[in-house]
XYZ file of C-alpha atoms in Angstrom:
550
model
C 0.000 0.000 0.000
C 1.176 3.146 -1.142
C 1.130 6.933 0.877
C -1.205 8.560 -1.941
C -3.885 4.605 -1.494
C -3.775 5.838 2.317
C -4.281 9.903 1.894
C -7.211 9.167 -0.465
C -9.141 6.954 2.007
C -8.755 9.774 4.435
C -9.336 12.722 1.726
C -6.906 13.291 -0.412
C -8.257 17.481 -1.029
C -11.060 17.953 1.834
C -11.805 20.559 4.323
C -8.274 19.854 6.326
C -6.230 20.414 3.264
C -8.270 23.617 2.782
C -7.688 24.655 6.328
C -3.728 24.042 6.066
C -3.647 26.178 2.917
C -5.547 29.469 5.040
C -3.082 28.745 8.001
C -0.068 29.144 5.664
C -1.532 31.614 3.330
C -1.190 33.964 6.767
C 3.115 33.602 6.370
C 3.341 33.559 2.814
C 1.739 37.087 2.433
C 4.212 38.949 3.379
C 6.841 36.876 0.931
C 6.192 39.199 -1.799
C 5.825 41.865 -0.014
C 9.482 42.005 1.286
C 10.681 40.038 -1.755
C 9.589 43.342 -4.103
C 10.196 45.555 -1.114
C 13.129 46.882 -3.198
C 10.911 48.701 -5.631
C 9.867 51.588 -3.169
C 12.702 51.542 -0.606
C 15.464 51.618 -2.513
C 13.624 53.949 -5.178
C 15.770 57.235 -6.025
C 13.452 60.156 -5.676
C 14.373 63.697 -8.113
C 17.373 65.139 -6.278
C 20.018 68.076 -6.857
C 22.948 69.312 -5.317
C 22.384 71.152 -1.859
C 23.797 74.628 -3.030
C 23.927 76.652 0.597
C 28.005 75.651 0.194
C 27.108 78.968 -2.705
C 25.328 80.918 -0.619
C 27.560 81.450 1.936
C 27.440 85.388 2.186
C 23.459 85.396 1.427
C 24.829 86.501 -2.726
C 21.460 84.705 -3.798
C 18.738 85.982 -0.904
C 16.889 87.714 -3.813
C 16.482 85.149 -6.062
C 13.451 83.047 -6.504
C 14.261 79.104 -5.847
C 14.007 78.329 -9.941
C 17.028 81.410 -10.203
C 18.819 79.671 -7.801
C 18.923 76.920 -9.573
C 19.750 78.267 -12.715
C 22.622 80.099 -11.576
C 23.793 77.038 -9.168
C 23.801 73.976 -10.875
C 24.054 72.905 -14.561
C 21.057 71.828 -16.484
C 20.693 68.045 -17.744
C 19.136 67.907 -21.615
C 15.253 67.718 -20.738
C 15.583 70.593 -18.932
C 15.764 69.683 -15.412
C 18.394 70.258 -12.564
C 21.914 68.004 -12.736
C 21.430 65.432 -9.859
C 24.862 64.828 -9.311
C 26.917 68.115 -10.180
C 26.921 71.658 -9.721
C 28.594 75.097 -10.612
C 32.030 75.929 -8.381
C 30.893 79.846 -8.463
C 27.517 80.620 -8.905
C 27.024 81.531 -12.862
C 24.570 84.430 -12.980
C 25.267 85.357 -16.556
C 22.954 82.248 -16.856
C 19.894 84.884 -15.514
C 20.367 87.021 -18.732
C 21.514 85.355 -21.529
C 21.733 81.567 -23.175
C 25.170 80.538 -22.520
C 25.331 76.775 -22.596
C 25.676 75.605 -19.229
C 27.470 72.425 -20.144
C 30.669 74.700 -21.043
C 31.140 76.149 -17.537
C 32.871 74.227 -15.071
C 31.395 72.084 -12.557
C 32.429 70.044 -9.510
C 30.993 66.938 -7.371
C 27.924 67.823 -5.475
C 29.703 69.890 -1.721
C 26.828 69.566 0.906
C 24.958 66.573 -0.252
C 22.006 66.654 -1.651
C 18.421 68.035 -1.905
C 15.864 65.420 -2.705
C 12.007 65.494 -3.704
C 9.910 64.135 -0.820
C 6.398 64.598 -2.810
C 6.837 60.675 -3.074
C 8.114 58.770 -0.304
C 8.266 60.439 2.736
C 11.925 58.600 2.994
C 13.745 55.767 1.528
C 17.171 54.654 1.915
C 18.657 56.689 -0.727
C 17.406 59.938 1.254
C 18.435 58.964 4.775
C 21.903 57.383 4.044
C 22.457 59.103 0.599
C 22.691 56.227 -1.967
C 22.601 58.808 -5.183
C 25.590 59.681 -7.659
C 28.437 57.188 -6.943
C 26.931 55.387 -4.456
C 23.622 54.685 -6.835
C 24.685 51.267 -6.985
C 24.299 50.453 -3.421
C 20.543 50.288 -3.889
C 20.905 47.858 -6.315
C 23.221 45.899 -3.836
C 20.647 45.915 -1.110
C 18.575 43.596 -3.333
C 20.889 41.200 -3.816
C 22.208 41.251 -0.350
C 18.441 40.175 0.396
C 18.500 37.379 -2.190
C 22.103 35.984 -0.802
C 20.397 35.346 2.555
C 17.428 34.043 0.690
C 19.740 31.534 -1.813
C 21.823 30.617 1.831
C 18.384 30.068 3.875
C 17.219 27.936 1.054
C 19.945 25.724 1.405
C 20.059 25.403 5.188
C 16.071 25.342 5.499
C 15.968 22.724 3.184
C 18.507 20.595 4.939
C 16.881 21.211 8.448
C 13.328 20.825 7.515
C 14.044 17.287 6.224
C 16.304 16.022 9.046
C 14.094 17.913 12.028
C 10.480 18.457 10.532
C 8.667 20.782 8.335
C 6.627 22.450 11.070
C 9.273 22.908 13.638
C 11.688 24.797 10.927
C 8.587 27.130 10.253
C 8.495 28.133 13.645
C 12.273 28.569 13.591
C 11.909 30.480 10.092
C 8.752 32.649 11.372
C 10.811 33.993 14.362
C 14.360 34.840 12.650
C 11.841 36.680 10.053
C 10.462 38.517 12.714
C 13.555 39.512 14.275
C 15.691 40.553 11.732
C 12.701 42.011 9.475
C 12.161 44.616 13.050
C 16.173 44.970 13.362
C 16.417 45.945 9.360
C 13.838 48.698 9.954
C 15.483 49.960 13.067
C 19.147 50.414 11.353
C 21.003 53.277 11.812
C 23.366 52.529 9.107
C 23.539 50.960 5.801
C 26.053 48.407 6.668
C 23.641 47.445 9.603
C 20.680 47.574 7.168
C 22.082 44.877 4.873
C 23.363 42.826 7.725
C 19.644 42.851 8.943
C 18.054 42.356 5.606
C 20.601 39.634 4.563
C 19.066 37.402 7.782
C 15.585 38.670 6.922
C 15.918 36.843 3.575
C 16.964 33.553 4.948
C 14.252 33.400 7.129
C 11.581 34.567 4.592
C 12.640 31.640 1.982
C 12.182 28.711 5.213
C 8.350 30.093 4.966
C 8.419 29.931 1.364
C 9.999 26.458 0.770
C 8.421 24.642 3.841
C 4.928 25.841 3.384
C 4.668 24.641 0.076
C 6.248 21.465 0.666
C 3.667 20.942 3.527
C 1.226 21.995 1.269
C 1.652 19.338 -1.767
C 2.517 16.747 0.836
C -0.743 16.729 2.031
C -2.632 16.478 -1.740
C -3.676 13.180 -3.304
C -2.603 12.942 -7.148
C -5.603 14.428 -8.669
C -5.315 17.337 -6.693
C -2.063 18.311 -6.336
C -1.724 20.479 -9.251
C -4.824 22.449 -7.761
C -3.342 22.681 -4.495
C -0.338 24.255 -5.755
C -1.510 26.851 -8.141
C -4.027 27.680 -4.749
C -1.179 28.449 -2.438
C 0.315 30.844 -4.999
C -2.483 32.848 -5.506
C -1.204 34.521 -2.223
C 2.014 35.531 -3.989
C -0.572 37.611 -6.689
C -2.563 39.044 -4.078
C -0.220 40.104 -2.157
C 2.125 41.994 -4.917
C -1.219 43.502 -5.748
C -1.588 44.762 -2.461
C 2.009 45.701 -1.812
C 2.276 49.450 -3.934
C -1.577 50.238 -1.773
C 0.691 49.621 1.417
C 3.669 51.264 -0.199
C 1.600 54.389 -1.006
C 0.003 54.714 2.305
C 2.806 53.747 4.358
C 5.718 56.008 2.137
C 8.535 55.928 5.140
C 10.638 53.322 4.108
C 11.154 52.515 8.108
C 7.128 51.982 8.798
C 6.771 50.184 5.719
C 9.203 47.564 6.549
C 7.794 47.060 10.225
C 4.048 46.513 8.203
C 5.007 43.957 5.673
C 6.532 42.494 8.835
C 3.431 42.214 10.587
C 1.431 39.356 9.265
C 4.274 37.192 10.956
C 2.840 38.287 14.483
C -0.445 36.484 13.349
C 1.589 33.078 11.879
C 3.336 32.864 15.032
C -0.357 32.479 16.828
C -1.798 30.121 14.191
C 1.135 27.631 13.670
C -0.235 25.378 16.027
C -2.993 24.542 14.034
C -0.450 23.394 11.411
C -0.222 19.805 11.196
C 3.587 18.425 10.372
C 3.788 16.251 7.259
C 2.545 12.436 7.376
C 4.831 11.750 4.693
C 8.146 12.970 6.702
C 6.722 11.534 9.983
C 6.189 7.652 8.084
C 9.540 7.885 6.622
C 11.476 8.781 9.913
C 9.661 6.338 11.331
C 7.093 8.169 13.925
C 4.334 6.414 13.459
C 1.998 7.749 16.459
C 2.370 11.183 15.447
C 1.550 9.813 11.769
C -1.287 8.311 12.623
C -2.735 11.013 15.058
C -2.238 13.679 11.995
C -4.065 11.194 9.660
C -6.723 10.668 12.239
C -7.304 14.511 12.175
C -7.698 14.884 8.270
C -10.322 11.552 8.138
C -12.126 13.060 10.679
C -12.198 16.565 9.256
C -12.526 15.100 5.994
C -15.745 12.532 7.263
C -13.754 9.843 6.281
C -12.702 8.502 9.895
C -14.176 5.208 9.443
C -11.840 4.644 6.675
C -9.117 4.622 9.122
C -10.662 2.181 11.771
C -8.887 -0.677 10.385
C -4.909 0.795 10.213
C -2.744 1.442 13.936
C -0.103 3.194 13.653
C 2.044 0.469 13.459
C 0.684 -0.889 10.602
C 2.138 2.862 8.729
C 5.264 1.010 9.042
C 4.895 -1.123 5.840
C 3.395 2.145 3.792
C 6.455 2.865 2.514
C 8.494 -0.708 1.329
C 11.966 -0.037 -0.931
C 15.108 0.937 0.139
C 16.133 -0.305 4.066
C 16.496 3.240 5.540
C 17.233 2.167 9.019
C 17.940 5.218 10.753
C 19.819 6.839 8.325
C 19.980 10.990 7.607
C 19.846 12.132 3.893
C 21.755 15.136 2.708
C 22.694 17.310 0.095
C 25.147 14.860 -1.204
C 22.488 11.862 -1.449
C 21.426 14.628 -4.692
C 24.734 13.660 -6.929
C 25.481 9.773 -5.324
C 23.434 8.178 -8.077
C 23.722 8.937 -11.575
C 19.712 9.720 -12.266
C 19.794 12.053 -8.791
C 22.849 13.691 -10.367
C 21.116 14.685 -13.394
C 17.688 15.627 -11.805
C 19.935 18.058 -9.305
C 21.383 19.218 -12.697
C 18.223 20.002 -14.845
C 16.209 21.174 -11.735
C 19.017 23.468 -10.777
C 19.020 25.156 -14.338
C 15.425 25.322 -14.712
C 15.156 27.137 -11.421
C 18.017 29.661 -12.581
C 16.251 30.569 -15.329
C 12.904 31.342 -14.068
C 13.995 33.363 -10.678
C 16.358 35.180 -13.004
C 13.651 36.190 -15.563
C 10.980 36.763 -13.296
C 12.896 39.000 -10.720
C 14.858 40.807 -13.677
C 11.073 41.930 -14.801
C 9.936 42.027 -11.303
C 12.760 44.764 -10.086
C 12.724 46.841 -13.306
C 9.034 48.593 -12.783
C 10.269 52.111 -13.756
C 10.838 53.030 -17.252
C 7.448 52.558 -18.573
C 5.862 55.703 -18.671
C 3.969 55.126 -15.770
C 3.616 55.913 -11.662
C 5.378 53.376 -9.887
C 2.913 52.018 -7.648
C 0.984 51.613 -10.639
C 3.406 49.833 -12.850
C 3.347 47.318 -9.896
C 0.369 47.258 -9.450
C -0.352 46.315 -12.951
C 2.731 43.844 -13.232
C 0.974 42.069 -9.865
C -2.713 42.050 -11.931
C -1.127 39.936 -14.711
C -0.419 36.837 -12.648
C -3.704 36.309 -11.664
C -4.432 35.160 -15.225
C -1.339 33.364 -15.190
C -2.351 31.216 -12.199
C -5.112 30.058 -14.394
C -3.142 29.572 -17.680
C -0.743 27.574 -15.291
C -3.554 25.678 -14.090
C -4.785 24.687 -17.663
C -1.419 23.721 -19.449
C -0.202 21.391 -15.774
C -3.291 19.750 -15.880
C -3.869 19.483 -19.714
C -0.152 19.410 -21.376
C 1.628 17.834 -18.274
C 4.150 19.504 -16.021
C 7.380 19.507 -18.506
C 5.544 20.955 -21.181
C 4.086 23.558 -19.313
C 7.470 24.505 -17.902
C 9.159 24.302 -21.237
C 6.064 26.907 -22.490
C 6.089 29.187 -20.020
C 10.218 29.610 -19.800
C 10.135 30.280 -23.630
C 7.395 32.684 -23.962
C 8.912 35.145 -21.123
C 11.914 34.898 -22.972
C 10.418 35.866 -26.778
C 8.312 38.348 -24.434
C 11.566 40.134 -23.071
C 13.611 39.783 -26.924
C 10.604 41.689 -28.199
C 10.786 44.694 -25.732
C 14.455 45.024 -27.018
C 13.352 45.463 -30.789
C 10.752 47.937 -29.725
C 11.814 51.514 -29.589
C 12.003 52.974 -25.776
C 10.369 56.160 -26.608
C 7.004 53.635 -27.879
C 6.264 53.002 -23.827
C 2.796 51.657 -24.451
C 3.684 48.963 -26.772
C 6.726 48.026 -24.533
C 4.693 48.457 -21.394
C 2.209 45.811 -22.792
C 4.851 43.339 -23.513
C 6.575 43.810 -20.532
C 3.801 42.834 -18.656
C 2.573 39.576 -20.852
C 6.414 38.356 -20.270
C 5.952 38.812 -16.447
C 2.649 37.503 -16.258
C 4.314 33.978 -18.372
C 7.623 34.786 -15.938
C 4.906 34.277 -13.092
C 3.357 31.019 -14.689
C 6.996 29.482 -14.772
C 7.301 30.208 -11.670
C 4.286 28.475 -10.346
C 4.960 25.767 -13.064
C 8.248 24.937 -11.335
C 7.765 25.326 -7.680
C 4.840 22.094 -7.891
C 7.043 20.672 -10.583
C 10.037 20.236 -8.389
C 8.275 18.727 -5.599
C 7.132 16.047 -7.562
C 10.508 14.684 -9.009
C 12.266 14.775 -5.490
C 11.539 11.551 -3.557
C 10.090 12.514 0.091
C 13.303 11.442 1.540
C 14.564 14.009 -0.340
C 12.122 16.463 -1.451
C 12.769 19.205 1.393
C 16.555 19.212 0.078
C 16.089 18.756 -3.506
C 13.513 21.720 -3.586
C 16.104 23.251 -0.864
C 18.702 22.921 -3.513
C 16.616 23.996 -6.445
C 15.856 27.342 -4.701
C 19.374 28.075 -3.583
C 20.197 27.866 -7.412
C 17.818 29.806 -8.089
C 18.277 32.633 -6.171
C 21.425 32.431 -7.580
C 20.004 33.921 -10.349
C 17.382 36.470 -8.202
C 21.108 37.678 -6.438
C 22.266 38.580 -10.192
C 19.282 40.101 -11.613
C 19.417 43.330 -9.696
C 23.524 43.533 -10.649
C 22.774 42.796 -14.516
C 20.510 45.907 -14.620
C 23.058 47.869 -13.915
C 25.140 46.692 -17.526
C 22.741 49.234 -18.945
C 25.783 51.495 -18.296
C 27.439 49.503 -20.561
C 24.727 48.488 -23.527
C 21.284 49.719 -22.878
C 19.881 46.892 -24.082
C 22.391 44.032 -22.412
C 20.616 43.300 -19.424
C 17.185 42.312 -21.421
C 19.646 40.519 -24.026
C 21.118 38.360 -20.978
C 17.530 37.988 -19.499
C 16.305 36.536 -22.908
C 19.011 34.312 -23.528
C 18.488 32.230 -20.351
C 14.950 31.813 -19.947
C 15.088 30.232 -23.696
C 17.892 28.343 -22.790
C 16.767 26.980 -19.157
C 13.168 26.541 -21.136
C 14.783 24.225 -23.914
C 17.053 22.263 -20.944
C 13.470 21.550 -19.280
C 12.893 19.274 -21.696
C 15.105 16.658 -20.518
C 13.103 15.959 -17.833
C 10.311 13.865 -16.623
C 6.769 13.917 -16.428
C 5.022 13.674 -13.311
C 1.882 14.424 -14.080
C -1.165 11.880 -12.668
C 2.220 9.843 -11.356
C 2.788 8.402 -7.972
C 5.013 10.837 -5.622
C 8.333 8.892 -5.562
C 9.128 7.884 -1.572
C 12.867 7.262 -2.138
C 15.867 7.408 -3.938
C 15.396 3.668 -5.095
C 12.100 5.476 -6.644
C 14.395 7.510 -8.965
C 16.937 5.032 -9.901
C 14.205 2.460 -11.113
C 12.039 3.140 -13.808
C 8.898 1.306 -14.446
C 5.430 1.321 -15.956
C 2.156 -0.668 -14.228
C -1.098 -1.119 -16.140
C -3.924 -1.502 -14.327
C -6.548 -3.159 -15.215
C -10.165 -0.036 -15.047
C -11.617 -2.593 -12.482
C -8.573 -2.953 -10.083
C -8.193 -0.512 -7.456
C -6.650 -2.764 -4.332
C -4.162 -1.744 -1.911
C -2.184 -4.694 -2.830
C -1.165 -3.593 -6.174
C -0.663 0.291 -5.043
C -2.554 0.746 -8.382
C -4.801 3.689 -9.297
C -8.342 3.099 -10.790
C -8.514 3.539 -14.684
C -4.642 5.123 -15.052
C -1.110 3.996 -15.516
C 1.276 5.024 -13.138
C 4.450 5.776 -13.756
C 7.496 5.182 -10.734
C 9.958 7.421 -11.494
């Protein structure tokens, strides 16, 4: 008798998988929220040169603030004030005639700066001046974030499958917590990416055990629909973010809300059951069997489990002798088929938090105000979720992954053929390659939990995401080649998610296929026909469809 024989006699999708979905919808909002954080914190408001350093002896008290200007700082083509220069004498020939202000000579900006507040109250270019040559700091606070998201991945992963998925949420809630509180009280930028670097390796423990939990706990047929579920909270939420973002528009507050909806987890995670599937395969069977009891009774399906004691969990899960042995990262590469899963997983995930987050953290540009640019870009994935839905249940997981990988990248080679100054056609692009960008991305989360065996699945999907935030780390950096080629970054962008999207195709289907249990799972490959009439425990069949054991 197989796990997914037993989870469908106590309900495979009832009303307790729909109650472990709210609980850890409750974490998971505020994933997005601090994972796009970036776009309004780190945003560089209109700034100039503070120019009291020339106005020492009160020589401009009778000028208006636009003369000042005029006669203080040098004027950039469209018009508008130099941010990062200004005169070394005030020039007030510049009041009476049309001398080219580009010919007079000009030094760094003296006193710092003067920056326009009618947007954000503060963000962390105002308060610890990231403008000029320190610009790229902002940048660098992203991928700071995403280091300590790729690192978290990898420890999370590793923890969560040797010491449980529920008790490494609670872990992950609280470091969240604190450091996401810490990073909003900093009183330097060097403390502020310390902060923010532990924030994300919390945050990515949430994101990697709660959907782990979540497909662990869905039969076959409705795995794909638990899955695509779960993410809808990612959609809502970056929705919801640039409403916060405008209301809330110091950087310092804003941080402390996103924060918040942690407070709540904390509260409700003991309503959060820990995964049958980890608790047969380590071998505690009481706690099994009390979190099975649960479902078939919240299910109406407890007489279903009248017949099975716990100790009879013991012979769910028959292959490999596991004894008390501890898998690790290395059990991924021991075995040639593991090695090459690792591999193509590994890419896969590259490519699509590399895409997605290089769309995701470029919002300005576009013609439009910011919070609505996100707004819009977090309006497209709702569609998505249901174009993801279609293609994993109707063209299978690979395809869907190969589709959706492709398409963002055609999506992002078009925007580079399109002219800048055409911002509604490129706009409109944009957003149709971040909506697919979003559908890869729940495309591969459920994909990846399907090809890891459970022995393995918290490390393998622990693995997957260090890789690819990887590429999430990067993104922020490759914007910045536009110095170099304007259109480079979108060139690099393009090139991978065709290439990770082509790579995709060298792996498996899972779709209407048995979870794999272990590693024996992967290394043996098999088909089993069932006859339409045979549905007995003894064959570990499924009524009317083949199953494949990966």
């Amino acid at each position: 008798m197989k796990f997914e024989n037993l989870l469908a006699e106590v309900g495979g999708f009832g009303k307790y998988q729909i109650s472990i979905i709210a609980l850890l919808v409750i974490p998971r909002v505020t994933l997005p929220f601090h994972f796009l954080l970036n776009n309004f914190i780190a945003a560089i408001p209109s700034h100039h040169c503070d120019i009291s350093s020339l106005d020492a002896d009160g020589i401009l008290g009778n000028l208006s603030q636009e003369e000042r200007l005029t006669v203080s700082i040098p004027a950039q083509e469209d018009g508008s004030p130099a941010s990062c220069h200004m005169f070394s004498q005030p020039q007030f020939n510049l009041l009476t005639n049309s001398t080219s202000s580009t010919e007079l000579p000009v030094v760094e900006c003296q006193n710092g700066w003067e920056y326009d507040n009618s947007t954000f109250k503060s963000a962390l270019a105002t308060e610890f001046e990231l403008v000029c040559d320190r610009k790229g700091l902002n940048k660098a606070t992203a991928t700071i974030f995403f280091v300590g998201v790729m690192l978290g991945a990898a420890i999370f992963g590793w923890l969560s499958d040797r010491y449980g998925r529920k008790r490494m949420l609670m872990v992950s809630y609280l470091i969240a917590i604190l450091f996401g509180v810490a990073s909003a009280l900093s009183q330097s930028f060097i403390m502020f990416a310390i902060m923010r670097f532990f924030t994300g390796m919390g945050l990515t423990g949430i994101s990697i055990i709660s959907i782990v939990l979540c497909v662990e706990w869905a039969d076959i047929e409705h795995r794909t629909i638990a899955g695509v579920i779960i993410s809808f909270d990612w959609s809502l939420s970056t929705m919801i973010l640039p409403g916060i973002a405008y209301l809330v528009n110091d950087w310092r507050s804003l941080v402390i809300t996103v924060t918040a909806p942690l407070g709540l987890a904390v509260i409700t995670w003991r309503w959060i059951p820990e995964s049958a599937r980890w608790l047969i395969t380590n071998g505690r069977l009481e706690e099994a069997h009390f979190y099975l009891s649960k479902c078939a009774t919240a299910n109406n399906k407890q007489q279903n489990l009248r017949d099975i004691k716990p100790e009879t969990l013991a012979n769910i899960i028959i292959a490999e002798d596991r004894g008390d042995r501890k898998y690790s990262y290395l059990d991924l590469v021991r075995s040639s088929k593991m090695r090459k899963l690792a591999l193509l997983t590994g890419i896969t995930w590259f490519g699509v938090a590399f895409t997605y987050y290089g769309i995701s953290l470029n919002i300005s540009g576009f013609g439009l105000n910011l919070y609505l640019t996100q707004f819009i870009f977090g309006a497209i994935e709702l569609p998505s979720k249901l174009v993801a839905y279609l293609c994993l249940d109707r063209l299978g997981r690979r395809y869907s992954q190969v589709g959706t990988l492709i398409t963002t990248g055609v999506c992002i080679g078009i925007t580079v053929l399109i002219p800048r100054d055409l911002w509604l056609p490129r706009t409109v692009i944009s957003v149709l390659g971040k909506g697919f960008s979003e559908a890869s991305f729940t495309c591969v989360f459920l994909y990846t939990t399907e090809l890891y065996p459970t022995v393995l699945r918290q490390n393998g999907l622990g693995y997957s995401s260090f890789v690819g935030r990887v590429g999430v780390s990067l993104a922020p950096l490759v914007s910045l080649l536009d110095a170099v080629w304007l259109p480079l970054p979108q060139v690099l962008f393009c090139t991978v998610a065709i290439s990770a999207g082509l790579l995709a195709l060298l792996l498996s289907e899972t779709h209407n296929v048995r979870l794999p249990e272990t590693i024996e799972d992967i290394e043996k490959t098999r088909q089993h026909s069932c006859p339409i009439h045979v549905t007995s425990q003894q064959t570990g069949c499924f009524e009317g469809k083949n199953e494949l054991l990966l």
